[in-house]
Amino acid sequence: MNIHELKSLFIQRRNYSYENVNELLDFAKMTYIRNEISINDFRQIVRELELLGAEIPEVEQTALSENTN
């Protein structure tokens, strides 16, 4: 799956268009957790979304860094 397919899937499932790339990032995470996309596709989609300005929320970043220490 690529970012264009993810956008189409988002619109199909949610019945509305996404408002920002962070919303697509959340949707990508959900589809990965549900095992609907591979880890390689997920990583590529995350990279592309980050290039478009998607960001992990501050709270989530803090939790991630605490878990790795």
Coordinates of C-alpha atoms in Angstrom, one line a residue:
M1 CA 0.0 0.0 0.0
N2 CA 1.2 3.5 -0.7
I3 CA 0.1 6.9 0.6
H4 CA -2.4 7.4 -2.3
E5 CA -4.1 4.1 -1.5
L6 CA -4.1 5.0 2.2
K7 CA -5.9 8.3 1.4
S8 CA -8.5 6.5 -0.7
L9 CA -9.0 3.9 2.0
F10 CA -9.4 6.7 4.6
I11 CA -12.1 8.4 2.6
Q12 CA -13.9 5.1 1.8
R13 CA -14.0 4.0 5.5
R14 CA -14.6 7.4 7.1
N15 CA -16.9 8.8 4.5
Y16 CA -15.1 12.2 4.6
S17 CA -11.8 13.5 3.6
Y18 CA -8.9 13.9 6.0
E19 CA -8.2 17.4 7.3
N20 CA -4.5 17.1 7.9
V21 CA -1.6 14.7 7.6
N22 CA -1.7 13.9 11.3
E23 CA -5.1 12.4 10.8
L24 CA -3.7 10.2 8.0
L25 CA -0.8 9.2 10.3
D26 CA -3.3 8.0 13.0
F27 CA -5.2 6.1 10.4
A28 CA -2.0 4.5 9.1
K29 CA -1.2 3.4 12.7
M30 CA -4.7 1.9 13.0
T31 CA -4.4 0.0 9.8
Y32 CA -1.0 -1.4 10.8
I33 CA -2.3 -2.5 14.2
R34 CA -5.2 -4.3 12.5
N35 CA -2.6 -6.0 10.3
E36 CA -4.0 -4.5 7.2
I37 CA -0.7 -3.2 5.9
S38 CA 2.8 -4.6 6.2
I39 CA 5.6 -3.1 8.4
N40 CA 7.4 -2.1 5.2
D41 CA 4.4 -0.2 3.8
F42 CA 3.7 1.3 7.2
R43 CA 7.3 2.6 7.5
Q44 CA 7.2 4.1 4.0
I45 CA 3.9 5.8 4.6
V46 CA 5.1 7.2 7.9
R47 CA 8.2 8.6 6.2
E48 CA 6.1 10.2 3.5
L49 CA 3.7 11.7 5.9
E50 CA 6.5 13.1 8.1
L51 CA 7.9 14.8 5.0
L52 CA 4.5 16.3 4.5
G53 CA 4.5 17.7 8.1
A54 CA 2.9 14.9 10.2
E55 CA 4.1 14.9 13.7
I56 CA 3.9 12.5 16.7
P57 CA 2.1 14.3 19.5
E58 CA 4.3 15.6 22.3
V59 CA 2.7 13.3 24.9
E60 CA 3.3 10.2 22.7
Q61 CA 6.9 11.2 22.1
T62 CA 7.5 11.5 25.8
A63 CA 6.0 8.1 26.5
L64 CA 8.1 6.5 23.7
S65 CA 11.3 8.0 25.0
E66 CA 10.5 6.9 28.6
N67 CA 9.9 3.3 27.4
T68 CA 13.3 3.1 25.6
N69 CA 15.3 4.2 28.7

